[in-house]
């Protein structure tokens, strides 16, 4: 992995190049090529001092390359002097090698997911969630998609991690309140963000899809869920409304793009579990990135500085 | 019709009773029964000075009655002294006789609708809208549902009237802008509010349904539309997104429960046509209700007084 | 208790009278006296047809009376025809007989409180909370004060009930997040609303005090907490800031009168536990008051209808 | 025109220089002069490697120059190496040669304007609008001023173009609503933005005037209109109020600096026509600037990305 | 004056009747007439037990009457049993006898106004303000109009009182800041609300005029001021902008209907003096109306309770 | 002082270095050191072309240095070529030599403060304020602390200057309103911002403290005031509430972090005096920084441009 190399070592490996530009020299003609090289371990700036013109064409069309070069230290940071780069067919590459990924392992996520699934007693709900998670396409995407473009869990398997965390939290909260339909909380929390499967593309960096921008993950999640429910004969009508309402209302406020505010106890709990997971994730990230500081930098999404001690 | 009767005339007819209460006498024991009697022509207060107890039971369970009584003037207004009332099975009654109805005739609405349909040239869109309007259940409901519980076109056939008006207006606006997909404007405008079919119940006064409160007409419209599109083979994927986006964004703002803001020219036009039709409808209503006044009463939904001259 | 009497029974007992007025007869001179009589079981309207003038003087100065009268049914509800009323010195009355009270018993609340206290391991925090709860004045007030004037837990022992519920909830949530200072969550949650001790008076109905209106329970809580911390020698300075910050920020938003937003993980959890307890309490209340309805009436504090099924 | 020159060609022509700076060399003493040269065709960066000191004085005082130089390609873009520059008196220059201009020709705008004028039947209104448009000073300024400093129609003749477009649109909309005073819509729409005549200066780039910043185009438009009305004897008082109200309310909301919200049907239509023209103009511009993209960049004034396909 | 009469005394005098209704008897046919009788001293409820039908016609067309009747006490308040009422031509009545009036005498107001005028040294400004205050129509209206329909100084001579108070206050504040144009503060403050002259009608109760509703006092004040300035030859252009800006911005915020925010020091001071005078007037009124209370009732315009001790 | 040196002069003196970075050369290896050198007179950029590595260590740990170098002009501005720098112990330095300071002298501020103190007649209030200002720690800090990190009076002695200015202004305003407790205004205004003593650190540039970020100056001021009041035996309880309320409410709005809105006349006046002083300070600063301009740059805190003529 890119970030494991040290000053002076030769590097040979596959990287994703999402950003690049030609940088003109200041006082002589010509320019060099600056490329942001990324694999799962992180990002390293690359420089190519001489390059054939066709490389610009490749860069416009492709983003995965086999790179040869030398790592060297430049003003305290490492960068990569690239000697050669070649195109690699996308099909030959394992995406999780190139993009950042949840720090929680697949085995752990699957185990925690199964624990949650086993707690759902009502057959229709168990069947619905199971069917979705075992769906050849949805199940795989659910376990691979990021949870966001930035802000929280913006990496592969982020949706899976976020869904498991929110469900565990919501389940715990629900247990404090009599009259709560715990099965509905479990199923609703596991499914609340499924629309994110299609809201982002993540085959080359994490970006919004056109469908994601036009419809958003709430509307897309409603469609997915509606389609899955339709496959189960005699699924109770009211239960259906409730699940759709949970997806509709999980952002909690109109201003946050929820077309409904939570009107069920279960929807309320899922909304707050979702908000808390996202906000506390900010603390976790800030602590990890600034292990020696008392205060985080200003966090725009939370409109405040966080105290890290 | 109730409102055609004059002082002193005997009335016999079928009315809907949505509100009633027992009013205690001030200085003697006992009470009289006050009932709001309604048919399509409007509302008249009824009083029943003596009544057998079982009438209270009927009123809790039923709301359509055959009434005998006398119309009389009381302090400048007419009311109805009820002598006898009997239950009528709901099935025996034509709903449009009991609830207020669009002032525009069915024939006119159907004609104007057909004109709009004929302007849609793109086959998939023509097929989609036609299929919906000819659907045995949706087509009938589209032509019967109200457009609102209150505020604008809160009467039977209100949705139909509103849809036709908005489409005519949006079509006219779209014609001013090159590059506008006029077919998409027509189809989107005709379908923008279809979710209202299930958002309100209107068999005994106009009320929200549980599904309507939990999901709202935007989400319900998305589901209906999605289902209809699925019946058309090879419906273009992008066109599908655009239509769903038009429904999602037609309220224009998050605070007005749209999960997306309009990002298509066509969605923008439909949104503004919808807003203008609703607001100008307020002027029409205020002018009709206050023909001699310079100023309307304060209109809370618009946060202002309207000038009517 | 007032609400246990039936039609025709004679009543003799002590009641609190917070509202009263003289109601003029419509068509003869004179008036009768209408009084809202309350004890812990609830409220019943009283009427006094003849009354000596000095009763008006009493009513202006006092609010606790011994009443004799007869319960009778009037249009479906019971009311109380009062024959005689006498003043009772406030000191002779047990307040919990006259005002509504938490449905949870003192024994249960104390047990749950002790469980929470025992979970606090850090000595300074255990000492601080223990010292406050055992304080002869604060400890008693903490266990008697209401949690609100209206909206949630607006009854005696409401603060105690609310504090215990919020702490249990916050403690459960905190357990999901590594790096959380669980002791700080427990202590902060138990103390977050202590300012309410002085914000309301509750010796004759629940009302704001002048101090409560001028300062509010956040500022009053800061003062109380600061005073208690000062009694503990060498209480760590940073822990002190954190506890004060938890009180300052527990409403979560400036608009909700918090002078700071939560900047600690622990403060964030307490804020959300507080919000969730208050909102889910609305569901509990609505379900209890409307056991047969699908939907609650409109809840202004939540700006929505709640679904109760 | 500047933008018609190709790599290697000599340029001689008149340009407007609104921005310039001395750029120090990095590793040798001295600096070069960088100037943004602009004519109606667009902007090109100029560089002057050696320059006499008095040029700096000229640049501080003047902004129109006759330039000699050579166009050359530098990293994919063309720039201009300036060999000589001389001052040109402002009076000798035709402003529309130096600033960007509406893409619609004068002839077309005048024709469309005349069509609209001819539709006004009410004599007072026809006279008022005609008198304004034929006023030697106002009429010329109306046909030359920009519609904005940035955002929409920020070029010469932008006000004229915008006024014609809004009026055509408002006229079309008004035709859908019975009871609308079509003459008032036409006159109001043509005049709604006349205050912009003085809000911006546009003799050297488009900027706010001091009067424009202190009063704004709504207040300035009210004054202009009021002055013109005063010249017409027996202009009906109510019609005067209505026209002034249309100007006052055309931004539609207090937050958008309208001191009144639209209270006339006609004012409402003009407001929405104005908003729609400005927003759809954003689409037109985005499509023109990004002919190959699916999505526009983020548009801050609309708080969204626009879909361009 | 109405409010000087005591129980049992006969009343004969001229009153204004703005509200009236027929009140049906509960248990016998017929109704009595209830009238709100008002003169400058305040309001007293009148009752007329028998009345010829033509009185209703009079009441619909007129509002000033000569009344004969008897004052009597009814449940602690005085009311007026009316025996006879006759129409009085409006021209025969001194308006200040019928409507509430500033508690400050004309002499005092004029004296304080003159003191302020004498402090204006700059000739153009002195001339402008003097000319306005001596204008036969404007000067009289300025000294008679109310300052509001409700909330603050909603009585005759309220505008005068408010203008004098605000000017004294603004003048005092301005004295603290070097670089302030004190003359501009004086002139601007005296004229800031002149548009209220036409915003309200006050010949029969205080109401909005149509012009007032369509344009508002800011726009109307700009027009008045602009007209007066035009009479002074060679009035400096910049001084004119500044004065108009002061009127435009004196509400301080867009949401409060100011089309501009204060951008001059002098405008800022006048805005805050205006706000403070209005808010402190609320305290004065609350203290006067509730001399024995610690707290005012809830004041919606200030969104709070006021402490009165 | 740094800013007194001219081109070519040698500089030797003590400076504060808050910001620094190594700037790599573009086309040769290595870097130079850029340092922002500051003393009370202002800021000057320094460059060190060669530097031993240990200087970087010093800069990470220290910020006060004795500098030798030469002032030279570089593209119109002066900068400092540093030849040598040595650490200086913080204790050996007078802070007011290194940081900007109020332009008003200590003598003048103390005199104006004394005048205000002498106007307080009520003994408890005089004692309270005197005791605070004479407190060995608080009194010194009050006279040294800045009033803000940026925006207004962000320099040493800024709090003192701001407090005196606000008090003079509030005292003047209060004099216009009968019933105002002038003593309370004086004491409240002098103490309203005392929490700023601990909200900022200012021994090396002005920054927020951790306590300041967690609690803010309102909460910290309440604590300080509460502690001082406790030292005065028999301080009236109500007066105590009022003073605490003045601190709580002096920002005027919840959104501005005041947990209460002003409910006392005196609190209202202090709030507005505070706002006006801060806003008019913006004008003063803008006029001083842009003596030749008509308009200030955009002022984000006031959301507008200011007119400076």
Short mmCIF file of C-alpha atoms in Angstrom, two decimals, chain D residues 24-300:
data_model
loop_
_atom_site.label_atom_id
_atom_site.label_comp_id
_atom_site.label_asym_id
_atom_site.label_seq_id
_atom_site.Cartn_x
_atom_site.Cartn_y
_atom_site.Cartn_z
CA UNK D 24 6.95 40.39 -8.27
CA UNK D 25 9.33 37.89 -9.79
CA UNK D 26 10.09 35.07 -7.41
CA UNK D 27 13.83 34.85 -7.60
CA UNK D 28 15.03 38.04 -9.08
CA UNK D 29 14.27 41.67 -8.27
CA UNK D 30 11.56 43.50 -10.17
CA UNK D 31 8.05 42.67 -11.28
CA UNK D 32 5.85 42.45 -14.31
CA UNK D 33 2.47 44.04 -14.85
CA UNK D 34 -0.59 41.83 -15.15
CA UNK D 35 -3.74 43.45 -16.61
CA UNK D 36 -7.17 42.05 -17.27
CA UNK D 37 -8.05 43.42 -20.71
CA UNK D 38 -11.66 43.39 -21.69
CA UNK D 39 -13.78 44.29 -24.62
CA UNK D 40 -17.25 43.27 -25.55
CA UNK D 41 -16.07 39.89 -26.79
CA UNK D 42 -14.68 38.90 -23.42
CA UNK D 43 -11.60 39.04 -21.22
CA UNK D 44 -7.94 38.23 -21.93
CA UNK D 45 -5.03 38.40 -19.52
CA UNK D 46 -2.29 40.80 -20.55
CA UNK D 47 1.31 40.91 -19.36
CA UNK D 48 3.73 43.80 -19.69
CA UNK D 49 7.28 42.80 -18.89
CA UNK D 50 8.72 46.30 -18.85
CA UNK D 51 6.77 49.44 -18.18
CA UNK D 52 7.52 53.06 -17.39
CA UNK D 53 6.40 54.14 -13.90
CA UNK D 54 3.82 56.60 -15.23
CA UNK D 55 1.73 53.71 -16.49
CA UNK D 56 0.87 52.95 -12.86
CA UNK D 57 -0.42 56.50 -12.51
CA UNK D 58 -2.55 56.13 -15.62
CA UNK D 59 -3.97 52.86 -14.37
CA UNK D 60 -5.04 54.42 -11.11
CA UNK D 61 -6.92 57.17 -12.93
CA UNK D 62 -8.09 55.69 -16.21
CA UNK D 63 -9.36 52.42 -17.50
CA UNK D 64 -9.65 52.69 -21.28
CA UNK D 65 -6.52 52.20 -23.34
CA UNK D 66 -5.30 51.63 -26.84
CA UNK D 67 -3.11 48.55 -26.71
CA UNK D 68 -0.45 47.11 -29.02
CA UNK D 69 0.85 43.62 -28.44
CA UNK D 70 1.09 40.02 -29.48
CA UNK D 71 -1.29 37.19 -28.67
CA UNK D 72 0.44 33.98 -27.61
CA UNK D 73 -0.55 30.67 -26.14
CA UNK D 74 0.51 29.95 -22.63
CA UNK D 75 -0.41 26.60 -21.12
CA UNK D 76 -3.45 26.13 -23.28
CA UNK D 77 -4.90 29.62 -22.96
CA UNK D 78 -4.22 32.72 -25.00
CA UNK D 79 -2.74 35.80 -23.42
CA UNK D 80 -1.47 39.12 -24.63
CA UNK D 81 2.09 40.37 -24.35
CA UNK D 82 1.65 44.12 -24.30
CA UNK D 83 4.26 46.26 -25.94
CA UNK D 84 2.63 49.63 -25.70
CA UNK D 85 -0.44 51.19 -24.13
CA UNK D 86 -1.88 54.71 -24.44
CA UNK D 87 -4.77 56.49 -22.78
CA UNK D 88 -7.96 57.10 -24.73
CA UNK D 89 -10.50 59.75 -23.67
CA UNK D 90 -13.67 58.10 -22.47
CA UNK D 91 -15.75 60.33 -24.74
CA UNK D 92 -14.18 58.80 -27.84
CA UNK D 93 -15.31 55.32 -27.02
CA UNK D 94 -18.54 53.48 -27.68
CA UNK D 95 -19.34 51.73 -24.43
CA UNK D 96 -21.04 48.80 -26.09
CA UNK D 97 -17.75 47.94 -27.73
CA UNK D 98 -16.09 47.44 -24.36
CA UNK D 99 -18.65 45.76 -22.14
CA UNK D 100 -20.62 42.57 -22.65
CA UNK D 101 -24.03 43.09 -24.11
CA UNK D 102 -27.33 41.26 -24.34
CA UNK D 103 -27.24 38.56 -27.02
CA UNK D 104 -30.57 39.85 -28.31
CA UNK D 105 -30.28 42.63 -30.89
CA UNK D 106 -31.61 46.12 -30.37
CA UNK D 107 -33.97 45.70 -33.26
CA UNK D 108 -35.49 42.57 -31.84
CA UNK D 109 -35.83 44.06 -28.36
CA UNK D 110 -37.46 47.21 -29.71
CA UNK D 111 -39.86 45.17 -31.80
CA UNK D 112 -40.88 42.98 -28.91
CA UNK D 113 -41.21 46.05 -26.69
CA UNK D 114 -43.52 47.73 -29.23
CA UNK D 115 -45.72 44.63 -29.43
CA UNK D 116 -46.16 44.76 -25.68
CA UNK D 117 -46.84 48.50 -25.67
CA UNK D 118 -49.52 48.09 -28.29
CA UNK D 119 -51.36 45.63 -26.09
CA UNK D 120 -51.95 48.28 -23.40
CA UNK D 121 -55.44 49.67 -24.03
CA UNK D 122 -56.06 51.91 -21.06
CA UNK D 123 -54.99 55.40 -22.13
CA UNK D 124 -53.41 56.53 -18.85
CA UNK D 125 -51.25 53.44 -18.70
CA UNK D 126 -50.25 53.57 -22.34
CA UNK D 127 -49.38 57.22 -21.93
CA UNK D 128 -47.36 56.62 -18.78
CA UNK D 129 -45.26 53.80 -20.19
CA UNK D 130 -44.80 55.54 -23.53
CA UNK D 131 -43.73 58.76 -21.90
CA UNK D 132 -41.16 56.91 -19.82
CA UNK D 133 -39.76 54.92 -22.72
CA UNK D 134 -39.57 58.02 -24.91
CA UNK D 135 -38.00 60.18 -22.22
CA UNK D 136 -34.64 61.35 -23.59
CA UNK D 137 -32.72 60.28 -20.53
CA UNK D 138 -34.80 57.44 -18.99
CA UNK D 139 -35.61 55.84 -22.31
CA UNK D 140 -31.96 55.64 -23.31
CA UNK D 141 -30.87 54.36 -19.90
CA UNK D 142 -33.64 51.73 -19.85
CA UNK D 143 -32.25 50.38 -23.12
CA UNK D 144 -28.63 50.40 -21.96
CA UNK D 145 -28.51 49.49 -18.25
CA UNK D 146 -27.67 46.00 -17.06
CA UNK D 147 -30.21 43.96 -15.08
CA UNK D 148 -27.76 43.02 -12.36
CA UNK D 149 -24.18 43.27 -11.17
CA UNK D 150 -23.92 39.54 -11.41
CA UNK D 151 -26.31 36.54 -11.46
CA UNK D 152 -28.74 37.38 -14.26
CA UNK D 153 -28.43 39.54 -17.37
CA UNK D 154 -25.38 41.32 -15.95
CA UNK D 155 -24.54 43.03 -19.22
CA UNK D 156 -25.52 46.12 -21.20
CA UNK D 157 -29.15 46.09 -22.39
CA UNK D 158 -29.80 43.49 -19.71
CA UNK D 159 -32.56 45.56 -18.11
CA UNK D 160 -34.30 45.96 -21.42
CA UNK D 161 -34.03 42.26 -22.21
CA UNK D 162 -35.19 41.28 -18.74
CA UNK D 163 -38.13 43.71 -18.78
CA UNK D 164 -39.35 42.45 -22.14
CA UNK D 165 -39.02 38.80 -21.15
CA UNK D 166 -40.77 39.29 -17.83
CA UNK D 167 -43.58 41.25 -19.44
CA UNK D 168 -44.18 38.66 -22.13
CA UNK D 169 -44.24 35.95 -19.50
CA UNK D 170 -46.47 37.85 -17.07
CA UNK D 171 -48.85 38.74 -19.87
CA UNK D 172 -49.12 35.09 -20.82
CA UNK D 173 -49.75 34.00 -17.25
CA UNK D 174 -52.32 36.70 -16.62
CA UNK D 175 -54.34 35.47 -19.56
CA UNK D 176 -55.14 32.29 -17.63
CA UNK D 177 -56.96 34.10 -14.84
CA UNK D 178 -60.28 35.88 -15.25
CA UNK D 179 -60.59 39.20 -13.47
CA UNK D 180 -56.96 40.07 -14.09
CA UNK D 181 -56.29 43.65 -15.25
CA UNK D 182 -54.09 42.75 -18.22
CA UNK D 183 -53.17 46.37 -18.89
CA UNK D 184 -51.90 46.78 -15.37
CA UNK D 185 -49.83 43.60 -15.73
CA UNK D 186 -48.26 44.89 -18.93
CA UNK D 187 -47.48 48.35 -17.61
CA UNK D 188 -46.34 47.09 -14.21
CA UNK D 189 -44.08 44.44 -15.70
CA UNK D 190 -42.47 46.85 -18.16
CA UNK D 191 -41.74 49.29 -15.36
CA UNK D 192 -41.06 46.98 -12.42
CA UNK D 193 -37.27 47.34 -12.49
CA UNK D 194 -36.84 50.91 -13.76
CA UNK D 195 -34.99 51.84 -10.57
CA UNK D 196 -32.07 49.82 -11.88
CA UNK D 197 -31.34 52.70 -14.24
CA UNK D 198 -29.63 54.44 -11.37
CA UNK D 199 -28.76 51.53 -9.10
CA UNK D 200 -25.79 50.52 -11.21
CA UNK D 201 -23.10 52.46 -13.00
CA UNK D 202 -21.93 50.78 -16.15
CA UNK D 203 -19.51 53.12 -17.83
CA UNK D 204 -16.51 51.06 -16.67
CA UNK D 205 -17.60 47.66 -15.54
CA UNK D 206 -20.91 47.16 -13.77
CA UNK D 207 -20.95 48.46 -10.21
CA UNK D 208 -23.36 49.72 -7.60
CA UNK D 209 -23.72 53.49 -7.30
CA UNK D 210 -23.80 55.13 -3.90
CA UNK D 211 -27.44 56.01 -4.43
CA UNK D 212 -28.03 52.40 -5.44
CA UNK D 213 -26.51 51.09 -2.26
CA UNK D 214 -28.27 53.58 0.00
CA UNK D 215 -31.71 53.33 -1.59
CA UNK D 216 -31.85 50.32 -3.92
CA UNK D 217 -33.77 49.93 -7.14
CA UNK D 218 -37.16 49.49 -5.49
CA UNK D 219 -37.06 52.87 -3.77
CA UNK D 220 -35.42 54.50 -6.77
CA UNK D 221 -38.04 53.01 -9.07
CA UNK D 222 -40.83 54.35 -6.88
CA UNK D 223 -39.39 57.82 -7.16
CA UNK D 224 -38.97 57.65 -10.92
CA UNK D 225 -42.47 56.29 -11.41
CA UNK D 226 -44.00 58.80 -9.05
CA UNK D 227 -42.35 61.62 -10.95
CA UNK D 228 -43.64 60.37 -14.29
CA UNK D 229 -47.17 59.89 -13.01
CA UNK D 230 -47.19 63.44 -11.67
CA UNK D 231 -46.81 64.71 -15.22
CA UNK D 232 -50.11 63.17 -16.29
CA UNK D 233 -53.06 65.24 -15.21
CA UNK D 234 -55.90 63.38 -13.55
CA UNK D 235 -54.07 60.11 -13.35
CA UNK D 236 -56.41 57.97 -11.21
CA UNK D 237 -55.29 57.87 -7.61
CA UNK D 238 -56.02 54.16 -7.17
CA UNK D 239 -54.17 53.19 -10.31
CA UNK D 240 -51.22 55.13 -8.99
CA UNK D 241 -51.25 53.16 -5.72
CA UNK D 242 -51.45 49.92 -7.61
CA UNK D 243 -48.47 50.69 -9.82
CA UNK D 244 -46.39 51.82 -6.86
CA UNK D 245 -47.45 48.69 -5.01
CA UNK D 246 -46.31 46.53 -7.93
CA UNK D 247 -42.83 48.03 -7.74
CA UNK D 248 -42.75 47.80 -3.94
CA UNK D 249 -43.77 44.18 -3.87
CA UNK D 250 -42.10 42.70 -6.92
CA UNK D 251 -39.43 40.89 -4.92
CA UNK D 252 -42.28 39.11 -3.16
CA UNK D 253 -40.77 38.76 0.30
CA UNK D 254 -39.52 41.08 3.00
CA UNK D 255 -36.24 39.16 3.16
CA UNK D 256 -35.70 39.99 -0.49
CA UNK D 257 -36.05 43.70 0.30
CA UNK D 258 -39.64 44.19 -0.76
CA UNK D 259 -41.31 46.45 1.79
CA UNK D 260 -44.69 44.91 0.88
CA UNK D 261 -45.82 41.45 -0.20
CA UNK D 262 -48.00 41.26 -3.33
CA UNK D 263 -51.60 42.08 -2.42
CA UNK D 264 -52.92 42.43 -5.95
CA UNK D 265 -53.38 39.59 -8.42
CA UNK D 266 -51.37 41.59 -10.91
CA UNK D 267 -48.52 42.18 -8.47
CA UNK D 268 -48.42 38.47 -7.70
CA UNK D 269 -48.10 37.53 -11.34
CA UNK D 270 -45.35 40.06 -11.95
CA UNK D 271 -43.43 38.84 -8.94
CA UNK D 272 -43.51 35.23 -10.09
CA UNK D 273 -42.70 36.13 -13.68
CA UNK D 274 -39.67 38.03 -12.39
CA UNK D 275 -38.48 35.11 -10.24
CA UNK D 276 -39.00 32.58 -13.01
CA UNK D 277 -37.19 34.65 -15.60
CA UNK D 278 -34.21 35.05 -13.29
CA UNK D 279 -34.09 31.38 -12.35
CA UNK D 280 -34.62 30.02 -15.84
CA UNK D 281 -31.94 32.40 -17.04
CA UNK D 282 -29.60 30.49 -14.72
CA UNK D 283 -30.47 27.30 -16.57
CA UNK D 284 -29.89 28.94 -19.93
CA UNK D 285 -26.51 30.25 -18.83
CA UNK D 286 -25.45 26.98 -17.28
CA UNK D 287 -26.41 25.07 -20.42
CA UNK D 288 -24.50 27.51 -22.58
CA UNK D 289 -21.39 27.44 -20.39
CA UNK D 290 -21.32 23.68 -19.88
CA UNK D 291 -22.63 22.24 -23.14
CA UNK D 292 -21.22 18.78 -22.47
CA UNK D 293 -22.00 18.34 -18.80
CA UNK D 294 -24.93 16.65 -17.15
CA UNK D 295 -24.78 18.91 -14.12
CA UNK D 296 -23.97 22.57 -13.58
CA UNK D 297 -21.52 23.60 -10.88
CA UNK D 298 -23.20 24.56 -7.61
CA UNK D 299 -25.27 27.72 -8.13
CA UNK D 300 -25.15 29.66 -4.84
#
